DNA sequence: TGTGAATGTAAATAACATTCACATAGCTAG
DNA sequence: CTAGCTATGTGAATGTTATTTACATTCACA
């Protein structure tokens, strides 16, 4: 009957040795499969080969496990955004767009984390540590916006960096939620979520007066000649190159 | 012990008479309180004064109830967007912004519907009727974008309407999800979600070359003098009024 | 080595979703 | 008007989950 369980116990002894971590991993897998809603505490325990009560030695309840995962997600998220921003190299606008792409990439590549972070119904302030992690991640976007705002072409009013950051965040989150994950990805689109977001951000930046005349994602593997930051601040007339950030209009 | 139940039955007889509707209403209330995740089929039944098995005469399972609510939500959503768009009166840009506000208003005022529609984890294609309703709602935004795109100032490339629609949708959805509902609303913001979205859309439209020189939401109760549509298409230089759509920058 | 703190276990409780066999009411064909 | 079919409800299972509790096993260390 339960020789499997007995066997497993024999293999690893009475104590698991690393249960907390094992539970986190198991939960992550389950969430990836069935969503945060579908994941069950009992299943995670089973997957780790322990009884249903064991997890309570490591997490107050199901929600605490979830919030641990969300927190860890925000940490990885922050790391990826930081790497993407790369302190604004080679130039602020390029780096800024890379951040947007990193947002989508994270949503796509880490559906379990993204789900726990934004779609699990956890109250934002469930856990102070969680909230802090979330804010640290947002601060990357905010810092990038700060740098970008400082670059406002002369004569143009300088946009509030916080507002820009919130705008970019909402765009990235909107695209990710609606088009870039799981079921939502099934909506038929005329372009990929990445392209969609890139165009959106470029148009937005142009609306703020930033020159955004670069072609979208040139196919060539070689990086485009690093334009000196100064060229970004030159007085290019608003409106950008004909053709716009969305490719060739008819 | 169960005199309450007996009593209720006495009042209404063996048959409820309108159970399906009652269940939908009950579920709506429960979702508003505890979110789609927290709502239970059994609770809805109890609230309607019937046994736990009764609902199965009207819905295959819990998910079907949820998807019915989502569908109904999309229908109301469509109605509100349609009303907000008002066929583009008094002018396209104004009407377009009204649609954005209506999006937020719906998310704020109908949290239960919004939750079922976008946050319940229902697969987009769970139900053909649901999907159709969702598409009808989106088509309002799309039609509005179509009209707006046609207004592109001469000399400016005409943006693809579908893309614009998707952009606007993602902005509205992003703001609504992140800042405009329930727990998420607790994030501290320098401006209201409405203002945030309005500025975002205006900047975006300006980025497309549309003149957007109107002040944001003038405090005066009297409506601004209805500008003839033609004035929107006049060759106002891009860039808009100094000060930008976000109020007075320092 | 003895012992308290960690970590697991089994069993129990309470709530749900879902199914099934049966009860009742409404409506329709004769 | 009524026999009987169909729609709608009921109670009593079944199987699963979250969570608690009393008890068991180890670990670490004095």
Coordinates of C-alpha atoms (C1' of nucleotides) in Angstrom, one line a residue:
Chain A
X1 CA 0.0 0.0 0.0
X2 CA 2.3 2.7 1.2
X3 CA 5.6 1.0 0.4
X4 CA 6.5 3.9 -1.8
X5 CA 6.3 6.3 1.0
X6 CA 8.2 3.9 3.3
X7 CA 10.8 3.5 0.6
X8 CA 11.2 7.2 0.2
X9 CA 11.6 7.6 3.9
X10 CA 14.2 4.9 3.9
X11 CA 16.1 6.7 1.3
X12 CA 16.2 10.0 3.0
X13 CA 15.6 9.2 6.7
X14 CA 13.0 10.7 8.9
X15 CA 14.2 14.2 8.2
X16 CA 14.0 15.6 4.8
X17 CA 17.0 17.8 5.3
X18 CA 16.0 20.6 2.9
X19 CA 12.3 20.6 3.0
X20 CA 11.7 24.3 2.9
X21 CA 13.6 24.7 -0.4
X22 CA 12.1 21.5 -1.8
X23 CA 8.6 22.9 -1.1
X24 CA 9.4 26.2 -2.8
X25 CA 10.7 24.4 -5.8
X26 CA 7.7 22.0 -5.9
X27 CA 5.3 24.9 -5.6
X28 CA 7.1 26.8 -8.3
X29 CA 6.6 23.9 -10.7
X30 CA 3.0 23.4 -9.7
X31 CA 2.2 27.1 -10.2
X32 CA 3.9 27.0 -13.6
X33 CA 1.6 24.2 -14.6
X34 CA -1.7 25.0 -13.0
X35 CA -1.5 28.6 -11.9
X36 CA -1.3 30.0 -8.5
X37 CA -5.0 29.2 -8.0
X38 CA -4.6 25.6 -8.9
X39 CA -1.6 24.9 -6.7
X40 CA -2.3 23.0 -3.5
X41 CA -0.3 22.8 -0.4
X42 CA -0.9 19.1 -0.1
X43 CA 0.4 18.5 -3.6
X44 CA 3.6 20.3 -2.8
X45 CA 4.1 18.2 0.2
X46 CA 3.4 15.0 -1.7
X47 CA 5.9 16.1 -4.4
X48 CA 8.5 16.6 -1.7
X49 CA 7.7 13.2 -0.3
X50 CA 6.5 14.3 3.1
X51 CA 3.2 14.3 4.9
X52 CA 0.6 17.0 4.4
X53 CA 1.3 18.5 7.8
X54 CA 5.1 18.9 7.4
X55 CA 5.0 22.1 5.4
X56 CA 3.5 23.9 8.4
X57 CA 6.8 23.6 10.1
X58 CA 8.2 25.9 7.5
X59 CA 5.3 28.1 6.4
X60 CA 2.5 29.5 8.5
X61 CA 0.1 28.6 5.8
X62 CA -0.4 28.3 2.0
X63 CA -0.3 32.0 1.6
X64 CA 3.0 32.4 3.2
X65 CA 4.5 29.9 0.8
X66 CA 3.0 31.9 -2.0
X67 CA 4.3 35.1 -0.7
X68 CA 7.7 33.7 -0.3
X69 CA 7.7 32.7 -3.9
X70 CA 6.5 36.2 -5.0
X71 CA 9.2 37.7 -3.0
X72 CA 11.9 35.6 -4.5
X73 CA 10.3 36.4 -7.9
X74 CA 10.7 40.1 -7.3
X75 CA 14.3 39.6 -6.4
X76 CA 15.0 37.8 -9.6
X77 CA 13.0 40.4 -11.4
X78 CA 15.0 43.2 -10.0
X79 CA 18.2 41.4 -11.0
X80 CA 17.1 41.0 -14.5
X81 CA 15.9 44.6 -14.8
X82 CA 19.2 45.8 -13.3
X83 CA 21.2 43.7 -15.8
X84 CA 19.0 45.0 -18.7
X85 CA 19.4 48.6 -17.6
X86 CA 23.2 48.1 -17.3
X87 CA 23.5 51.6 -15.9
X88 CA 22.2 53.1 -19.1
X89 CA 24.8 51.7 -21.5
X90 CA 25.4 52.2 -24.4
X91 CA 22.9 55.0 -24.4
X92 CA 19.9 55.8 -22.2
X93 CA 17.2 55.2 -24.7
X94 CA 18.6 51.8 -25.9
X95 CA 19.0 50.7 -22.3
X96 CA 15.5 51.9 -21.4
X97 CA 14.0 49.8 -24.1
X98 CA 16.0 46.8 -23.0
X99 CA 14.4 47.2 -19.7
X100 CA 11.0 47.0 -21.3
X101 CA 12.0 43.8 -23.1
X102 CA 13.4 42.3 -20.0
X103 CA 10.0 42.9 -18.3
X104 CA 8.3 40.9 -21.0
X105 CA 11.0 38.3 -21.1
X106 CA 10.6 37.7 -17.4
X107 CA 6.8 37.4 -17.7
X108 CA 7.3 34.9 -20.5
X109 CA 10.2 32.9 -19.1
X110 CA 9.2 32.8 -15.5
X111 CA 5.4 32.4 -15.7
X112 CA 5.3 30.9 -12.2
X113 CA 7.1 33.8 -10.6
X114 CA 5.1 36.3 -12.6
X115 CA 1.9 34.6 -11.6
X116 CA 2.8 34.6 -7.9
X117 CA 3.9 38.2 -8.1
X118 CA 1.0 39.8 -10.0
X119 CA -1.8 37.3 -10.5
X120 CA -2.1 35.3 -7.3
X121 CA -4.4 37.8 -5.6
X122 CA -1.9 38.3 -2.8
X123 CA -2.4 41.7 -1.2
X124 CA 0.4 44.0 -2.1
X125 CA 1.2 44.6 1.5
X126 CA 0.8 40.9 2.6
X127 CA 4.3 40.9 3.8
X128 CA 6.7 43.8 4.4
X129 CA 9.6 41.9 2.9
X130 CA 7.5 41.3 -0.2
X131 CA 6.5 44.9 -0.5
X132 CA 10.1 45.9 -0.1
X133 CA 11.3 43.5 -2.8
X134 CA 8.6 44.8 -5.1
X135 CA 9.6 48.4 -4.5
X136 CA 13.3 47.6 -5.1
X137 CA 12.3 46.2 -8.5
X138 CA 10.2 49.2 -9.4
X139 CA 13.1 51.5 -8.3
X140 CA 15.1 50.2 -11.2
X141 CA 12.5 51.4 -13.6
X142 CA 12.3 54.6 -11.7
X143 CA 16.0 55.2 -11.7
X144 CA 16.1 54.6 -15.5
X145 CA 13.3 57.0 -15.9
X146 CA 15.1 59.5 -13.9
X147 CA 18.1 59.4 -16.2
X148 CA 15.9 59.5 -19.2
X149 CA 14.0 62.5 -17.9
X150 CA 17.2 64.4 -17.4
X151 CA 17.9 64.0 -21.0
X152 CA 14.9 66.0 -22.1
X153 CA 15.9 68.0 -25.2
X154 CA 16.4 71.6 -24.4
X155 CA 13.3 73.6 -24.9
X156 CA 11.1 70.7 -24.0
X157 CA 9.6 70.6 -20.5
X158 CA 11.2 68.0 -18.3
X159 CA 8.7 65.2 -17.6
X160 CA 8.4 64.0 -14.0
X161 CA 10.5 60.9 -13.8
X162 CA 8.1 59.2 -11.4
X163 CA 5.3 59.6 -13.8
X164 CA 7.4 58.2 -16.7
X165 CA 8.3 55.3 -14.6
X166 CA 4.7 54.5 -13.8
X167 CA 3.7 54.9 -17.4
X168 CA 6.4 52.5 -18.6
X169 CA 5.5 50.1 -15.9
X170 CA 1.8 50.1 -16.8
X171 CA 2.6 49.6 -20.5
X172 CA 4.9 46.7 -19.8
X173 CA 2.5 45.1 -17.3
X174 CA -0.5 45.7 -19.6
X175 CA 1.2 44.0 -22.5
X176 CA 2.5 41.2 -20.4
X177 CA -0.9 40.5 -18.8
X178 CA -3.0 40.8 -21.9
X179 CA -0.8 39.3 -24.6
X180 CA 2.3 37.7 -23.4
X181 CA 1.4 34.9 -21.1
X182 CA -0.3 31.6 -21.0
X183 CA -3.9 31.7 -22.2
X184 CA -3.7 35.4 -22.9
X185 CA -1.0 34.7 -25.5
X186 CA -3.7 33.0 -27.6
X187 CA -5.2 36.3 -28.6
X188 CA -4.4 36.9 -32.2
X189 CA -2.1 39.8 -32.7
X190 CA -0.7 41.6 -35.8
X191 CA 2.7 41.7 -34.1
X192 CA 4.6 40.0 -31.2
X193 CA 4.2 41.3 -27.7
X194 CA 7.8 42.5 -27.8
X195 CA 7.3 44.5 -30.9
X196 CA 4.0 45.8 -29.6
X197 CA 5.7 47.1 -26.4
X198 CA 8.7 48.4 -28.1
X199 CA 6.6 50.5 -30.5
X200 CA 4.4 51.7 -27.6
X201 CA 7.4 52.9 -25.6
X202 CA 9.0 54.5 -28.6
X203 CA 5.8 56.4 -29.5
X204 CA 5.4 57.4 -25.9
X205 CA 9.0 58.7 -25.7
X206 CA 8.6 60.6 -28.8
X207 CA 5.5 62.1 -27.4
X208 CA 7.7 63.5 -24.6
X209 CA 9.9 65.1 -27.1
X210 CA 12.7 62.5 -27.2
X211 CA 14.2 61.8 -30.5
X212 CA 13.6 58.2 -31.3
X213 CA 14.7 57.8 -34.9
X214 CA 16.4 54.5 -34.5
X215 CA 15.1 51.6 -36.5
X216 CA 13.4 49.0 -34.3
X217 CA 15.6 46.1 -33.6
X218 CA 17.9 45.9 -36.7
X219 CA 18.2 42.4 -37.9
X220 CA 22.0 42.6 -38.2
X221 CA 23.9 40.8 -35.4
X222 CA 26.4 43.5 -35.0
X223 CA 25.5 46.2 -32.5
X224 CA 24.6 49.5 -34.1
X225 CA 27.4 52.0 -33.8
X226 CA 27.3 53.4 -30.3
X227 CA 25.9 56.8 -30.7
X228 CA 27.4 59.3 -28.3
X229 CA 24.9 60.2 -25.7
X230 CA 25.0 63.8 -27.0
X231 CA 23.5 62.9 -30.3
X232 CA 20.4 61.9 -28.4
X233 CA 20.1 65.4 -27.0
X234 CA 20.5 67.2 -30.3
X235 CA 17.7 69.3 -31.5
X236 CA 16.1 66.8 -33.9
X237 CA 12.7 68.1 -34.8
X238 CA 9.9 66.1 -33.1
X239 CA 8.1 63.6 -35.2
X240 CA 10.9 61.3 -35.8
X241 CA 11.8 59.6 -39.0
X242 CA 8.9 59.0 -41.4
X243 CA 7.8 55.4 -41.0
X244 CA 7.6 55.7 -37.3
X245 CA 8.6 53.2 -34.7
X246 CA 6.1 50.6 -35.9
X247 CA 7.7 49.8 -39.2
X248 CA 6.4 50.6 -42.7
X249 CA 2.9 52.0 -42.8
X250 CA 1.1 51.7 -46.1
Chain B
X1 CA -31.6 23.3 13.8
X2 CA -32.5 23.8 10.2
X3 CA -35.7 25.7 10.8
X4 CA -34.3 28.5 8.8
X5 CA -33.9 26.4 5.8
X6 CA -37.4 24.9 6.3
X7 CA -38.8 28.4 6.7
X8 CA -37.2 29.6 3.6
X9 CA -38.5 26.7 1.7
X10 CA -41.9 27.4 3.0
X11 CA -41.7 30.9 1.8
X12 CA -40.8 30.1 -1.7
X13 CA -41.8 26.5 -2.1
X14 CA -39.8 23.6 -3.4
X15 CA -38.7 25.4 -6.5
X16 CA -36.8 28.6 -6.3
X17 CA -38.2 30.0 -9.4
X18 CA -35.2 32.1 -10.5
X19 CA -32.2 30.2 -9.2
X20 CA -29.9 30.8 -12.1
X21 CA -30.2 34.5 -11.8
X22 CA -30.0 34.4 -8.0
X23 CA -26.8 32.4 -8.2
X24 CA -25.2 34.8 -10.6
X25 CA -26.1 37.7 -8.3
X26 CA -24.8 35.9 -5.2
X27 CA -21.6 35.0 -6.9
X28 CA -21.1 38.5 -8.0
X29 CA -21.4 39.7 -4.5
X30 CA -19.1 37.1 -3.2
X31 CA -16.5 37.8 -5.8
X32 CA -16.6 41.5 -5.0
X33 CA -15.9 40.7 -1.4
X34 CA -13.4 37.9 -1.5
X35 CA -12.2 37.8 -5.1
X36 CA -12.8 35.2 -7.7
X37 CA -10.4 32.8 -6.0
X38 CA -12.2 33.1 -2.6
X39 CA -15.7 32.6 -4.0
X40 CA -17.2 29.2 -3.4
X41 CA -20.0 27.4 -5.2
X42 CA -21.4 26.2 -1.9
X43 CA -21.6 29.7 -0.6
X44 CA -23.5 31.0 -3.5
X45 CA -26.0 28.1 -3.1
X46 CA -26.4 28.9 0.6
X47 CA -26.9 32.5 -0.2
X48 CA -29.6 31.6 -2.6
X49 CA -31.2 29.4 0.0
X50 CA -30.8 26.1 -1.8
X51 CA -28.8 23.0 -1.3
X52 CA -25.3 22.7 -2.5
X53 CA -26.3 20.4 -5.3
X54 CA -28.9 22.7 -6.8
X55 CA -26.5 24.9 -8.7
X56 CA -25.5 21.9 -10.8
X57 CA -28.9 22.1 -12.5
X58 CA -27.9 25.4 -14.0
X59 CA -24.1 25.3 -14.4
X60 CA -21.9 22.4 -15.3
X61 CA -19.5 23.5 -12.6
X62 CA -18.0 26.4 -10.7
X63 CA -16.0 27.5 -13.7
X64 CA -19.1 27.8 -15.9
X65 CA -20.7 30.1 -13.4
X66 CA -17.5 32.2 -13.4
X67 CA -17.4 32.3 -17.1
X68 CA -21.0 33.3 -17.3
X69 CA -20.2 36.2 -15.0
X70 CA -17.2 37.2 -17.1
X71 CA -19.3 37.1 -20.2
X72 CA -21.9 39.3 -18.7
X73 CA -19.2 41.6 -17.5
X74 CA -17.8 41.9 -21.0
X75 CA -21.3 42.8 -22.2
X76 CA -21.7 45.6 -19.7
X77 CA -18.1 46.7 -20.4
X78 CA -18.9 46.9 -24.0
X79 CA -22.0 49.0 -23.2
X80 CA -20.0 51.4 -21.1
X81 CA -17.3 51.8 -23.7
X82 CA -19.8 52.4 -26.4
X83 CA -21.5 55.0 -24.4
X84 CA -18.2 56.7 -23.6
X85 CA -17.1 56.7 -27.2
X86 CA -20.5 58.1 -28.2
X87 CA -19.5 57.7 -31.8
X88 CA -16.7 60.2 -31.5
X89 CA -18.6 63.2 -30.2
X90 CA -17.9 66.0 -29.7
X91 CA -14.5 65.3 -31.2
X92 CA -12.4 62.2 -31.7
X93 CA -9.7 62.9 -29.2
X94 CA -12.0 63.9 -26.4
X95 CA -14.2 60.9 -27.0
X96 CA -11.1 58.7 -27.1
X97 CA -10.0 59.8 -23.8
X98 CA -13.4 59.3 -22.4
X99 CA -13.1 55.7 -23.4
X100 CA -9.9 55.4 -21.4
X101 CA -11.6 56.8 -18.4
X102 CA -14.5 54.5 -18.8
X103 CA -12.1 51.6 -18.8
X104 CA -10.8 52.7 -15.4
X105 CA -14.2 53.6 -14.1
X106 CA -15.5 50.1 -14.9
X107 CA -12.5 48.5 -13.2
X108 CA -13.2 50.6 -10.2
X109 CA -16.9 50.4 -10.0
X110 CA -17.4 46.8 -11.0
X111 CA -14.5 45.1 -9.3
X112 CA -16.4 41.8 -9.3
X113 CA -16.9 41.8 -13.1
X114 CA -13.4 43.0 -13.7
X115 CA -12.0 40.3 -11.5
X116 CA -14.0 37.6 -13.3
X117 CA -13.0 39.0 -16.7
X118 CA -9.3 39.5 -16.2
X119 CA -8.1 38.1 -13.0
X120 CA -9.9 34.9 -12.4
X121 CA -7.5 32.8 -14.4
X122 CA -10.2 31.7 -16.8
X123 CA -8.7 30.7 -20.1
X124 CA -9.5 33.3 -22.7
X125 CA -11.2 30.7 -24.9
X126 CA -12.9 28.9 -22.1
X127 CA -16.2 29.5 -23.7
X128 CA -16.9 30.7 -27.3
X129 CA -19.6 33.1 -26.1
X130 CA -17.2 34.5 -23.6
X131 CA -14.5 35.0 -26.2
X132 CA -17.0 36.7 -28.6
X133 CA -18.2 39.0 -25.9
X134 CA -14.6 39.9 -25.1
X135 CA -13.9 40.6 -28.8
X136 CA -17.0 42.8 -29.1
X137 CA -15.8 44.9 -26.2
X138 CA -12.4 45.3 -27.7
X139 CA -13.9 46.2 -31.0
X140 CA -15.2 49.4 -29.5
X141 CA -11.6 50.5 -28.7
X142 CA -10.6 49.3 -32.1
X143 CA -13.2 51.3 -33.9
X144 CA -12.3 54.4 -32.0
X145 CA -8.7 53.9 -32.9
X146 CA -9.7 53.5 -36.5
X147 CA -11.3 56.9 -36.5
X148 CA -8.4 58.4 -34.7
X149 CA -5.9 57.0 -37.1
X150 CA -7.8 58.4 -40.0
X151 CA -7.3 61.8 -38.5
X152 CA -3.5 61.7 -38.6
X153 CA -2.3 65.1 -39.5
X154 CA -1.2 65.5 -43.1
X155 CA 2.5 64.7 -43.5
X156 CA 2.4 62.3 -40.6
X157 CA 2.5 58.6 -41.4
X158 CA -0.9 57.0 -40.6
X159 CA -0.5 54.6 -37.7
X160 CA -2.0 51.2 -37.9
X161 CA -5.3 51.4 -36.1
X162 CA -5.1 47.9 -34.7
X163 CA -1.8 48.7 -33.1
X164 CA -3.1 51.8 -31.6
X165 CA -6.0 50.0 -30.2
X166 CA -3.8 47.4 -28.6
X167 CA -1.6 50.1 -27.2
X168 CA -4.4 51.9 -25.6
X169 CA -5.9 48.7 -24.3
X170 CA -2.6 47.7 -22.7
X171 CA -2.2 51.1 -21.1
X172 CA -5.7 51.1 -19.6
X173 CA -5.3 47.5 -18.5
X174 CA -1.9 48.1 -17.0
X175 CA -3.0 51.1 -15.0
X176 CA -6.2 49.4 -13.9
X177 CA -4.4 46.3 -12.8
X178 CA -1.5 47.9 -11.0
X179 CA -3.0 51.0 -9.5
X180 CA -6.8 51.2 -9.7
X181 CA -8.2 48.3 -7.8
X182 CA -8.4 46.7 -4.5
X183 CA -5.1 46.0 -2.8
X184 CA -3.2 47.4 -5.8
X185 CA -4.8 50.8 -5.2
X186 CA -2.7 51.0 -2.0
X187 CA 0.4 51.7 -3.9
X188 CA 1.3 55.3 -3.2
X189 CA 1.1 57.4 -6.3
X190 CA 1.9 61.0 -7.1
X191 CA -1.4 61.3 -9.1
X192 CA -4.7 59.5 -9.4
X193 CA -4.9 56.5 -11.8
X194 CA -7.3 58.5 -13.9
X195 CA -4.8 61.3 -14.3
X196 CA -2.0 58.9 -14.8
X197 CA -3.8 57.2 -17.7
X198 CA -4.9 60.4 -19.2
X199 CA -1.4 61.8 -19.3
X200 CA -0.1 58.5 -20.7
X201 CA -2.6 58.5 -23.5
X202 CA -2.1 62.1 -24.3
X203 CA 1.7 61.7 -24.5
X204 CA 1.2 58.6 -26.6
X205 CA -1.1 60.4 -29.0
X206 CA 1.3 63.3 -29.3
X207 CA 4.0 60.8 -30.1
X208 CA 1.9 59.8 -33.0
X209 CA 1.8 63.3 -34.2
X210 CA -1.7 64.2 -33.0
X211 CA -2.1 67.7 -31.6
X212 CA -3.0 67.3 -27.9
X213 CA -2.9 70.9 -26.7
X214 CA -6.0 70.7 -24.5
X215 CA -5.6 71.2 -20.8
X216 CA -6.2 68.0 -18.8
X217 CA -9.6 68.0 -17.1
X218 CA -10.2 71.7 -16.5
X219 CA -11.7 72.3 -13.1
X220 CA -14.5 74.5 -14.3
X221 CA -17.9 72.7 -14.4
X222 CA -18.8 74.1 -17.8
X223 CA -17.7 72.0 -20.7
X224 CA -15.0 73.5 -22.9
X225 CA -16.2 75.1 -26.1
X226 CA -16.8 72.3 -28.5
X227 CA -14.0 72.6 -31.0
X228 CA -15.0 71.7 -34.5
X229 CA -13.4 68.5 -35.6
X230 CA -11.5 70.4 -38.2
X231 CA -9.4 72.2 -35.7
X232 CA -8.0 68.9 -34.6
X233 CA -6.7 68.2 -38.0
X234 CA -5.2 71.7 -38.5
X235 CA -1.5 71.8 -38.9
X236 CA -0.7 72.6 -35.3
X237 CA 3.0 72.0 -34.8
X238 CA 3.7 68.8 -32.9
X239 CA 4.8 69.1 -29.4
X240 CA 1.7 70.6 -27.9
X241 CA 1.5 73.4 -25.5
X242 CA 4.5 73.9 -23.2
X243 CA 3.6 72.3 -19.9
X244 CA 2.6 69.1 -21.5
X245 CA -0.3 66.8 -20.7
X246 CA 0.9 66.2 -17.1
X247 CA 0.3 69.7 -15.7
X248 CA 2.9 72.2 -14.7
X249 CA 6.5 70.9 -14.7
X250 CA 9.0 72.8 -12.6
Chain C
dT1 C1' 25.1 11.1 27.3
dG2 C1' 20.8 13.6 28.3
dT3 C1' 17.8 16.9 26.8
dG4 C1' 15.4 20.6 24.5
dA5 C1' 14.5 22.5 20.0
dA6 C1' 13.5 21.2 15.2
dT7 C1' 11.3 18.6 12.2
dG8 C1' 8.0 14.9 10.8
dT9 C1' 3.9 11.8 11.2
dA10 C1' -0.9 10.2 11.7
dA11 C1' -5.4 11.2 12.8
dA12 C1' -9.1 14.4 13.3
dT13 C1' -12.0 18.4 11.9
dA14 C1' -14.3 21.2 8.8
dA15 C1' -15.3 23.0 4.1
dC16 C1' -15.6 22.2 -0.9
dA17 C1' -16.7 20.3 -5.4
dT18 C1' -19.1 17.0 -7.5
dT19 C1' -22.1 12.9 -8.2
dC20 C1' -26.1 10.0 -7.6
dA21 C1' -30.5 8.2 -6.5
dC22 C1' -34.7 10.0 -5.2
dA23 C1' -38.5 13.7 -4.5
dT24 C1' -41.5 17.3 -6.2
dA25 C1' -43.6 20.7 -9.2
dG26 C1' -44.9 22.4 -13.7
dC27 C1' -46.5 21.7 -17.9
dT28 C1' -48.5 19.3 -21.9
dA29 C1' -50.7 15.7 -24.7
dG30 C1' -54.5 13.1 -24.6
Chain D
dC1 C1' -58.8 17.1 -16.0
dT2 C1' -55.1 14.1 -15.5
dA3 C1' -51.1 10.8 -16.6
dG4 C1' -46.7 11.3 -17.1
dC5 C1' -42.5 13.6 -18.9
dT6 C1' -39.2 17.1 -17.8
dA7 C1' -37.1 20.5 -15.1
dT8 C1' -35.6 21.6 -10.7
dG9 C1' -34.3 20.6 -5.8
dT10 C1' -32.9 17.5 -1.9
dG11 C1' -29.9 14.4 1.0
dA12 C1' -26.5 11.5 1.3
dA13 C1' -22.4 9.9 -0.4
dT14 C1' -17.2 10.4 -2.2
dG15 C1' -12.9 12.3 -2.5
dT16 C1' -9.8 16.3 -1.8
dT17 C1' -8.0 20.2 0.6
dA18 C1' -6.4 23.3 4.6
dT19 C1' -5.3 23.3 9.1
dT20 C1' -4.7 21.7 14.0
dT21 C1' -3.2 18.6 17.5
dA22 C1' -0.9 15.1 20.0
dC23 C1' 2.8 12.3 19.5
dA24 C1' 7.5 10.5 17.4
dT25 C1' 12.1 11.0 15.8
dT26 C1' 16.5 13.4 15.2
dC27 C1' 19.9 16.9 15.8
dA28 C1' 22.9 19.8 18.2
dC29 C1' 25.2 20.8 22.0
dA30 C1' 26.0 21.3 27.1

